[in-house]
PDB file of C-alpha atoms and ligand atoms in Angstrom:
ATOM      1  CA  MET A   1       0.000   0.000   0.000  1.00  0.00           C
ATOM      2  CA  GLU A   2       1.233   3.506  -0.697  1.00  0.00           C
ATOM      3  CA  ARG A   3      -0.016   7.050  -0.512  1.00  0.00           C
ATOM      4  CA  LEU A   4      -1.980   8.116  -3.560  1.00  0.00           C
ATOM      5  CA  ASP A   5      -0.042  11.390  -3.956  1.00  0.00           C
ATOM      6  CA  LYS A   6       3.304   9.578  -3.797  1.00  0.00           C
ATOM      7  CA  PHE A   7       2.102   7.023  -6.305  1.00  0.00           C
ATOM      8  CA  LEU A   8       0.982   9.774  -8.714  1.00  0.00           C
ATOM      9  CA  VAL A   9       4.379  11.485  -8.485  1.00  0.00           C
ATOM     10  CA  SER A  10       6.145   8.164  -9.151  1.00  0.00           C
ATOM     11  CA  CYS A  11       3.987   7.738 -12.288  1.00  0.00           C
ATOM     12  CA  GLY A  12       5.466  10.962 -13.595  1.00  0.00           C
ATOM     13  CA  VAL A  13       2.191  12.892 -13.840  1.00  0.00           C
ATOM     14  CA  GLY A  14       3.702  15.914 -12.111  1.00  0.00           C
ATOM     15  CA  SER A  15       5.628  17.284  -9.170  1.00  0.00           C
ATOM     16  CA  ARG A  16       4.284  17.005  -5.620  1.00  0.00           C
ATOM     17  CA  SER A  17       2.631  20.404  -5.817  1.00  0.00           C
ATOM     18  CA  GLN A  18       1.196  19.708  -9.287  1.00  0.00           C
ATOM     19  CA  VAL A  19      -0.201  16.404  -8.001  1.00  0.00           C
ATOM     20  CA  LYS A  20      -1.802  18.267  -5.089  1.00  0.00           C
ATOM     21  CA  ASP A  21      -3.573  20.558  -7.564  1.00  0.00           C
ATOM     22  CA  LEU A  22      -4.656  17.627  -9.754  1.00  0.00           C
ATOM     23  CA  LEU A  23      -6.167  15.925  -6.728  1.00  0.00           C
ATOM     24  CA  LYS A  24      -7.928  19.128  -5.631  1.00  0.00           C
ATOM     25  CA  SER A  25      -9.442  19.569  -9.080  1.00  0.00           C
ATOM     26  CA  GLY A  26     -11.078  16.133  -8.899  1.00  0.00           C
ATOM     27  CA  ARG A  27      -9.341  14.789 -12.011  1.00  0.00           C
ATOM     28  CA  VAL A  28      -7.969  11.751 -10.202  1.00  0.00           C
ATOM     29  CA  THR A  29     -10.071   8.642  -9.603  1.00  0.00           C
ATOM     30  CA  VAL A  30      -9.402   5.403  -7.744  1.00  0.00           C
ATOM     31  CA  ASP A  31     -11.365   2.489  -9.181  1.00  0.00           C
ATOM     32  CA  GLY A  32     -13.570   4.994 -10.970  1.00  0.00           C
ATOM     33  CA  VAL A  33     -14.428   7.099  -7.924  1.00  0.00           C
ATOM     34  CA  PRO A  34     -13.037  10.670  -7.719  1.00  0.00           C
ATOM     35  CA  GLU A  35     -10.478  10.956  -4.929  1.00  0.00           C
ATOM     36  CA  ARG A  36      -9.188  14.254  -3.555  1.00  0.00           C
ATOM     37  CA  ASP A  37      -7.250  12.951  -0.568  1.00  0.00           C
ATOM     38  CA  GLY A  38      -3.548  12.493  -1.383  1.00  0.00           C
ATOM     39  CA  ALA A  39      -2.949  10.722   1.921  1.00  0.00           C
ATOM     40  CA  ARG A  40      -5.350   7.942   0.937  1.00  0.00           C
ATOM     41  CA  LYS A  41      -3.514   4.587   0.738  1.00  0.00           C
ATOM     42  CA  ILE A  42      -3.877   2.530  -2.411  1.00  0.00           C
ATOM     43  CA  ASP A  43      -2.517  -0.807  -3.601  1.00  0.00           C
ATOM     44  CA  PRO A  44      -1.378  -0.234  -7.217  1.00  0.00           C
ATOM     45  CA  GLN A  45      -1.387  -4.026  -7.789  1.00  0.00           C
ATOM     46  CA  THR A  46      -5.103  -4.372  -7.178  1.00  0.00           C
ATOM     47  CA  GLN A  47      -6.519  -0.843  -7.515  1.00  0.00           C
ATOM     48  CA  THR A  48      -6.546   1.419 -10.542  1.00  0.00           C
ATOM     49  CA  ALA A  49      -5.734   5.080 -10.179  1.00  0.00           C
ATOM     50  CA  ALA A  50      -6.564   7.194 -13.217  1.00  0.00           C
ATOM     51  CA  LEU A  51      -6.038  10.759 -14.366  1.00  0.00           C
ATOM     52  CA  ASP A  52      -8.786  12.195 -16.573  1.00  0.00           C
ATOM     53  CA  GLY A  53     -10.021   8.637 -17.008  1.00  0.00           C
ATOM     54  CA  GLN A  54      -6.637   7.340 -18.220  1.00  0.00           C
ATOM     55  CA  PRO A  55      -5.411   4.479 -16.001  1.00  0.00           C
ATOM     56  CA  LEU A  56      -1.925   4.973 -14.601  1.00  0.00           C
ATOM     57  CA  GLY A  57       0.109   1.829 -14.938  1.00  0.00           C
ATOM     58  CA  GLY A  58       2.584   2.678 -12.225  1.00  0.00           C
ATOM     59  CA  ARG A  59       6.182   3.460 -12.906  1.00  0.00           C
ATOM     60  CA  ARG A  60       6.963   3.287 -16.600  1.00  0.00           C
ATOM     61  CA  ARG A  61      10.255   1.863 -17.782  1.00  0.00           C
ATOM     62  CA  VAL A  62      12.712   4.577 -18.692  1.00  0.00           C
ATOM     63  CA  VAL A  63      16.126   4.402 -20.354  1.00  0.00           C
ATOM     64  CA  ALA A  64      17.986   7.657 -20.932  1.00  0.00           C
ATOM     65  CA  MET A  65      21.425   8.720 -22.086  1.00  0.00           C
ATOM     66  CA  LEU A  66      23.503  11.565 -20.699  1.00  0.00           C
ATOM     67  CA  ASN A  67      26.482  13.157 -22.397  1.00  0.00           C
ATOM     68  CA  LYS A  68      28.453  13.429 -19.180  1.00  0.00           C
ATOM     69  CA  PRO A  69      30.792  16.370 -18.693  1.00  0.00           C
ATOM     70  CA  ALA A  70      34.006  16.030 -16.650  1.00  0.00           C
ATOM     71  CA  GLY A  71      33.796  16.930 -12.978  1.00  0.00           C
ATOM     72  CA  PHE A  72      30.781  14.830 -11.938  1.00  0.00           C
ATOM     73  CA  VAL A  73      31.023  11.516 -10.095  1.00  0.00           C
ATOM     74  CA  THR A  74      28.833   8.582 -11.098  1.00  0.00           C
ATOM     75  CA  ALA A  75      26.911   8.053  -7.878  1.00  0.00           C
ATOM     76  CA  THR A  76      23.369   8.629  -6.684  1.00  0.00           C
ATOM     77  CA  GLU A  77      24.720  10.727  -3.816  1.00  0.00           C
ATOM     78  CA  ASP A  78      28.042  11.970  -2.561  1.00  0.00           C
ATOM     79  CA  ARG A  79      29.044  14.083   0.435  1.00  0.00           C
ATOM     80  CA  SER A  80      31.558  16.329  -1.282  1.00  0.00           C
ATOM     81  CA  GLU A  81      31.343  15.865  -5.053  1.00  0.00           C
ATOM     82  CA  ARG A  82      28.744  16.866  -7.613  1.00  0.00           C
ATOM     83  CA  THR A  83      26.981  13.771  -8.950  1.00  0.00           C
ATOM     84  CA  VAL A  84      25.597  12.901 -12.375  1.00  0.00           C
ATOM     85  CA  MET A  85      22.114  12.922 -10.813  1.00  0.00           C
ATOM     86  CA  GLU A  86      22.351  16.730 -10.650  1.00  0.00           C
ATOM     87  CA  LEU A  87      22.345  16.774 -14.450  1.00  0.00           C
ATOM     88  CA  LEU A  88      19.026  14.931 -14.749  1.00  0.00           C
ATOM     89  CA  PRO A  89      15.669  16.699 -15.098  1.00  0.00           C
ATOM     90  CA  GLU A  90      13.046  16.269 -12.390  1.00  0.00           C
ATOM     91  CA  THR A  91      10.923  14.059 -14.676  1.00  0.00           C
ATOM     92  CA  LEU A  92      13.686  11.422 -14.806  1.00  0.00           C
ATOM     93  CA  LEU A  93      14.526  11.686 -11.111  1.00  0.00           C
ATOM     94  CA  ARG A  94      10.876  11.022 -10.314  1.00  0.00           C
ATOM     95  CA  GLN A  95      11.144   7.786 -12.303  1.00  0.00           C
ATOM     96  CA  GLU A  96      13.946   6.686  -9.952  1.00  0.00           C
ATOM     97  CA  VAL A  97      16.526   6.018 -12.650  1.00  0.00           C
ATOM     98  CA  LYS A  98      20.037   4.866 -11.718  1.00  0.00           C
ATOM     99  CA  PRO A  99      23.311   5.095 -13.655  1.00  0.00           C
ATOM    100  CA  VAL A 100      24.215   2.000 -15.692  1.00  0.00           C
ATOM    101  CA  GLY A 101      27.802   1.261 -14.681  1.00  0.00           C
ATOM    102  CA  ARG A 102      30.072   4.202 -14.101  1.00  0.00           C
ATOM    103  CA  LEU A 103      32.294   6.755 -15.725  1.00  0.00           C
ATOM    104  CA  ASP A 104      35.166   8.274 -13.716  1.00  0.00           C
ATOM    105  CA  LYS A 105      34.852  11.851 -12.533  1.00  0.00           C
ATOM    106  CA  GLN A 106      37.074  13.116 -15.357  1.00  0.00           C
ATOM    107  CA  THR A 107      35.655  10.861 -18.082  1.00  0.00           C
ATOM    108  CA  GLU A 108      33.122  12.409 -20.444  1.00  0.00           C
ATOM    109  CA  GLY A 109      30.520  10.958 -22.766  1.00  0.00           C
ATOM    110  CA  LEU A 110      27.756   8.410 -22.948  1.00  0.00           C
ATOM    111  CA  LEU A 111      26.255   7.321 -19.644  1.00  0.00           C
ATOM    112  CA  LEU A 112      22.981   5.396 -19.572  1.00  0.00           C
ATOM    113  CA  PHE A 113      20.358   5.564 -16.841  1.00  0.00           C
ATOM    114  CA  THR A 114      17.419   3.267 -16.254  1.00  0.00           C
ATOM    115  CA  ASN A 115      14.851   2.308 -13.624  1.00  0.00           C
ATOM    116  CA  ASP A 116      14.760  -1.263 -14.974  1.00  0.00           C
ATOM    117  CA  GLY A 117      17.014  -3.170 -12.560  1.00  0.00           C
ATOM    118  CA  ASP A 118      17.087  -6.278 -14.706  1.00  0.00           C
ATOM    119  CA  LEU A 119      18.194  -4.387 -17.828  1.00  0.00           C
ATOM    120  CA  LEU A 120      20.783  -2.499 -15.766  1.00  0.00           C
ATOM    121  CA  HIS A 121      22.388  -5.715 -14.538  1.00  0.00           C
ATOM    122  CA  ARG A 122      22.421  -7.269 -17.989  1.00  0.00           C
ATOM    123  CA  LEU A 123      24.051  -4.174 -19.472  1.00  0.00           C
ATOM    124  CA  ILE A 124      26.930  -4.177 -16.994  1.00  0.00           C
ATOM    125  CA  SER A 125      27.432  -7.942 -16.972  1.00  0.00           C
ATOM    126  CA  PRO A 126      30.741  -9.001 -18.603  1.00  0.00           C
ATOM    127  CA  LYS A 127      28.882 -12.205 -19.605  1.00  0.00           C
ATOM    128  CA  LYS A 128      26.615 -10.176 -21.927  1.00  0.00           C
ATOM    129  CA  GLU A 129      29.641  -8.510 -23.510  1.00  0.00           C
ATOM    130  CA  VAL A 130      27.992  -5.251 -24.596  1.00  0.00           C
ATOM    131  CA  PRO A 131      30.891  -3.347 -26.227  1.00  0.00           C
ATOM    132  CA  LYS A 132      31.776   0.105 -24.926  1.00  0.00           C
ATOM    133  CA  ARG A 133      33.710   2.349 -27.276  1.00  0.00           C
ATOM    134  CA  TYR A 134      36.081   5.027 -25.968  1.00  0.00           C
ATOM    135  CA  TYR A 135      38.128   7.777 -27.525  1.00  0.00           C
ATOM    136  CA  ALA A 136      41.385   8.264 -25.573  1.00  0.00           C
ATOM    137  CA  ARG A 137      44.124  10.857 -25.729  1.00  0.00           C
ATOM    138  CA  HIS A 138      47.271   9.528 -24.133  1.00  0.00           C
ATOM    139  CA  GLU A 139      51.002   9.828 -23.796  1.00  0.00           C
ATOM    140  CA  GLY A 140      53.110   7.903 -26.314  1.00  0.00           C
ATOM    141  CA  GLN A 141      51.912   6.134 -29.416  1.00  0.00           C
ATOM    142  CA  ALA A 142      50.106   2.804 -29.548  1.00  0.00           C
ATOM    143  CA  SER A 143      52.105   0.164 -31.433  1.00  0.00           C
ATOM    144  CA  ALA A 144      51.210  -3.074 -33.215  1.00  0.00           C
ATOM    145  CA  GLU A 145      52.436  -4.923 -30.082  1.00  0.00           C
ATOM    146  CA  ASP A 146      50.007  -2.924 -27.942  1.00  0.00           C
ATOM    147  CA  VAL A 147      47.165  -3.772 -30.327  1.00  0.00           C
ATOM    148  CA  ALA A 148      48.076  -7.482 -30.101  1.00  0.00           C
ATOM    149  CA  ALA A 149      48.325  -7.341 -26.292  1.00  0.00           C
ATOM    150  CA  PHE A 150      44.820  -5.821 -26.050  1.00  0.00           C
ATOM    151  CA  ALA A 151      43.443  -8.474 -28.400  1.00  0.00           C
ATOM    152  CA  ALA A 152      45.018 -11.281 -26.385  1.00  0.00           C
ATOM    153  CA  GLY A 153      43.539 -10.077 -23.063  1.00  0.00           C
ATOM    154  CA  LEU A 154      45.742  -7.740 -21.061  1.00  0.00           C
ATOM    155  CA  VAL A 155      47.080  -8.437 -17.608  1.00  0.00           C
ATOM    156  CA  LEU A 156      46.995  -5.218 -15.574  1.00  0.00           C
ATOM    157  CA  ARG A 157      49.791  -4.104 -13.272  1.00  0.00           C
ATOM    158  CA  ASP A 158      47.995  -5.589 -10.249  1.00  0.00           C
ATOM    159  CA  GLY A 159      47.573  -8.962 -12.005  1.00  0.00           C
ATOM    160  CA  THR A 160      43.923  -8.444 -13.054  1.00  0.00           C
ATOM    161  CA  VAL A 161      43.175 -10.283 -16.297  1.00  0.00           C
ATOM    162  CA  CYS A 162      41.030  -8.427 -18.851  1.00  0.00           C
ATOM    163  CA  LEU A 163      38.801  -9.841 -21.553  1.00  0.00           C
ATOM    164  CA  PRO A 164      40.142  -9.427 -25.094  1.00  0.00           C
ATOM    165  CA  ALA A 165      39.683  -5.802 -26.193  1.00  0.00           C
ATOM    166  CA  VAL A 166      40.243  -3.670 -29.273  1.00  0.00           C
ATOM    167  CA  LEU A 167      42.894  -0.952 -29.453  1.00  0.00           C
ATOM    168  CA  GLU A 168      42.769   1.128 -32.606  1.00  0.00           C
ATOM    169  CA  PRO A 169      45.579   3.705 -32.875  1.00  0.00           C
ATOM    170  CA  LEU A 170      44.412   6.904 -34.576  1.00  0.00           C
ATOM    171  CA  GLY A 171      47.738   8.710 -34.613  1.00  0.00           C
ATOM    172  CA  PRO A 172      50.324   9.932 -32.113  1.00  0.00           C
ATOM    173  CA  GLY A 173      48.700  10.060 -28.665  1.00  0.00           C
ATOM    174  CA  GLU A 174      45.178   9.162 -29.848  1.00  0.00           C
ATOM    175  CA  SER A 175      43.332   5.844 -29.937  1.00  0.00           C
ATOM    176  CA  PHE A 176      39.945   4.185 -29.872  1.00  0.00           C
ATOM    177  CA  VAL A 177      39.494   1.476 -27.262  1.00  0.00           C
ATOM    178  CA  ILE A 178      36.612  -1.027 -27.204  1.00  0.00           C
ATOM    179  CA  VAL A 179      36.047  -3.068 -24.045  1.00  0.00           C
ATOM    180  CA  ARG A 180      33.313  -5.514 -23.092  1.00  0.00           C
ATOM    181  CA  GLU A 181      33.491  -5.184 -19.321  1.00  0.00           C
ATOM    182  CA  GLY A 182      33.554  -2.338 -16.827  1.00  0.00           C
ATOM    183  CA  LYS A 183      36.333  -2.820 -14.309  1.00  0.00           C
ATOM    184  CA  TYR A 184      37.368   0.128 -12.121  1.00  0.00           C
ATOM    185  CA  HIS A 185      39.343   2.658 -14.232  1.00  0.00           C
ATOM    186  CA  GLN A 186      39.499  -0.050 -16.860  1.00  0.00           C
ATOM    187  CA  VAL A 187      40.656   1.853 -19.935  1.00  0.00           C
ATOM    188  CA  ARG A 188      43.091   4.044 -18.000  1.00  0.00           C
ATOM    189  CA  ARG A 189      44.608   0.959 -16.326  1.00  0.00           C
ATOM    190  CA  MET A 190      44.789  -0.969 -19.602  1.00  0.00           C
ATOM    191  CA  MET A 191      46.596   1.875 -21.310  1.00  0.00           C
ATOM    192  CA  ALA A 192      48.883   2.335 -18.282  1.00  0.00           C
ATOM    193  CA  ALA A 193      49.743  -1.372 -18.426  1.00  0.00           C
ATOM    194  CA  ARG A 194      51.199  -0.640 -21.874  1.00  0.00           C
ATOM    195  CA  GLY A 195      53.037   2.478 -20.682  1.00  0.00           C
ATOM    196  CA  MET A 196      50.533   5.017 -22.015  1.00  0.00           C
ATOM    197  CA  THR A 197      49.024   7.442 -19.494  1.00  0.00           C
ATOM    198  CA  VAL A 198      45.519   8.560 -20.520  1.00  0.00           C
ATOM    199  CA  THR A 199      45.064  12.335 -20.431  1.00  0.00           C
ATOM    200  CA  TYR A 200      41.494  12.487 -21.788  1.00  0.00           C
ATOM    201  CA  LEU A 201      38.769   9.868 -22.074  1.00  0.00           C
ATOM    202  CA  GLU A 202      35.336   9.980 -23.667  1.00  0.00           C
ATOM    203  CA  ARG A 203      32.845   7.124 -24.022  1.00  0.00           C
ATOM    204  CA  GLN A 204      31.382   7.504 -27.487  1.00  0.00           C
ATOM    205  CA  GLY A 205      29.270   4.381 -27.780  1.00  0.00           C
ATOM    206  CA  GLU A 206      27.635   1.527 -25.901  1.00  0.00           C
ATOM    207  CA  GLY A 207      26.343  -1.355 -28.003  1.00  0.00           C
ATOM    208  CA  LEU A 208      24.706   0.188 -31.048  1.00  0.00           C
ATOM    209  CA  LEU A 209      24.097   3.471 -29.242  1.00  0.00           C
ATOM    210  CA  THR A 210      26.246   6.506 -29.921  1.00  0.00           C
ATOM    211  CA  LEU A 211      26.129  10.028 -28.555  1.00  0.00           C
ATOM    212  CA  GLY A 212      24.935  11.300 -31.914  1.00  0.00           C
ATOM    213  CA  GLY A 213      24.634  15.060 -31.673  1.00  0.00           C
ATOM    214  CA  LEU A 214      23.664  15.096 -27.999  1.00  0.00           C
ATOM    215  CA  PRO A 215      25.411  18.160 -26.526  1.00  0.00           C
ATOM    216  CA  ARG A 216      27.664  17.764 -23.482  1.00  0.00           C
ATOM    217  CA  GLY A 217      25.677  17.971 -20.259  1.00  0.00           C
ATOM    218  CA  GLN A 218      22.381  17.129 -22.003  1.00  0.00           C
ATOM    219  CA  VAL A 219      20.189  14.100 -21.470  1.00  0.00           C
ATOM    220  CA  ARG A 220      17.535  12.443 -23.605  1.00  0.00           C
ATOM    221  CA  GLU A 221      15.260   9.449 -23.250  1.00  0.00           C
ATOM    222  CA  LEU A 222      15.825   6.537 -25.626  1.00  0.00           C
ATOM    223  CA  THR A 223      13.068   5.669 -28.077  1.00  0.00           C
ATOM    224  CA  GLU A 224      11.241   2.335 -27.855  1.00  0.00           C
ATOM    225  CA  ALA A 225      13.209   1.146 -30.917  1.00  0.00           C
ATOM    226  CA  GLU A 226      16.534   2.049 -29.265  1.00  0.00           C
ATOM    227  CA  ILE A 227      15.518   0.254 -26.066  1.00  0.00           C
ATOM    228  CA  ALA A 228      14.495  -2.831 -28.063  1.00  0.00           C
ATOM    229  CA  ALA A 229      17.895  -2.848 -29.831  1.00  0.00           C
ATOM    230  CA  LEU A 230      19.705  -2.491 -26.511  1.00  0.00           C
ATOM    231  CA  GLU A 231      17.635  -5.334 -25.043  1.00  0.00           C
ATOM    232  CA  ALA A 232      18.526  -7.532 -28.007  1.00  0.00           C
ATOM    233  CA  GLU A 233      22.220  -6.902 -27.428  1.00  0.00           C
ATOM    234  CA  CYS A 234      22.205  -8.052 -23.830  1.00  0.00           C
ATOM    235  CA  SER A 235      19.482 -10.740 -23.748  1.00  0.00           C
TER     236      SER A 235
HETATM  237  N1  URA B 301      37.619   3.240 -18.190  1.00  0.00           N
HETATM  238  C1  URA B 301      38.174   4.172 -17.394  1.00  0.00           C
HETATM  239  O1  URA B 301      39.351   4.114 -17.097  1.00  0.00           O
HETATM  240  N2  URA B 301      37.406   5.173 -16.960  1.00  0.00           N
HETATM  241  C2  URA B 301      36.109   5.306 -17.282  1.00  0.00           C
HETATM  242  O2  URA B 301      35.466   6.260 -16.842  1.00  0.00           O
HETATM  243  C3  URA B 301      35.548   4.333 -18.110  1.00  0.00           C
HETATM  244  C4  URA B 301      36.319   3.313 -18.543  1.00  0.00           C
END
């Protein structure tokens, strides 16, 4: 059982104060009967709340992408740092989305959010092998030996073994890196293991998704077709 006003907010129909007004205006019904009391407890499994006669199906599934700027930590809360949640609009926060995996504070680029826990776990599972594509600027120049070492599965300086990955040198101090897992500081540590310190890192793609023209700091919800494609990649 939960409070009707809280339930309406979680459905994304409006903010707490907007929901208060909706209730006051008599536009909300519970099992067909107008209800003005936000404190009223309902069971969304067995009762139907509706707005203007349209049944509210509870929390809808949301998947969104953010083009993360540097300087924000990937966490839902933090005592001293600004978090990626501060970049999300109220409508997404109300849907209780969480970051899918993490990007380091200084890393920029594509970060997904969802309120679908099952999809989230599949997307970050190394077993599902959803490729993540990064653009890296780094010291030194990647060689053919480095490319072969990435392909074979690198062993990091602390002995951690990585899954085979792709290193594509673009020129002096610039490479693409594609990994299929999300270990802590993975790309930076992989490059360091080959003597190349990363000075800039941007995630440009995850599975078939790319940033497209999404400006830095902006967020957008994925379309149903994009979500279906993402699902197919990690099912
Ligand atoms: N690898 C890293 O080192 N950092 C990131 O933020 C993502 C991948």
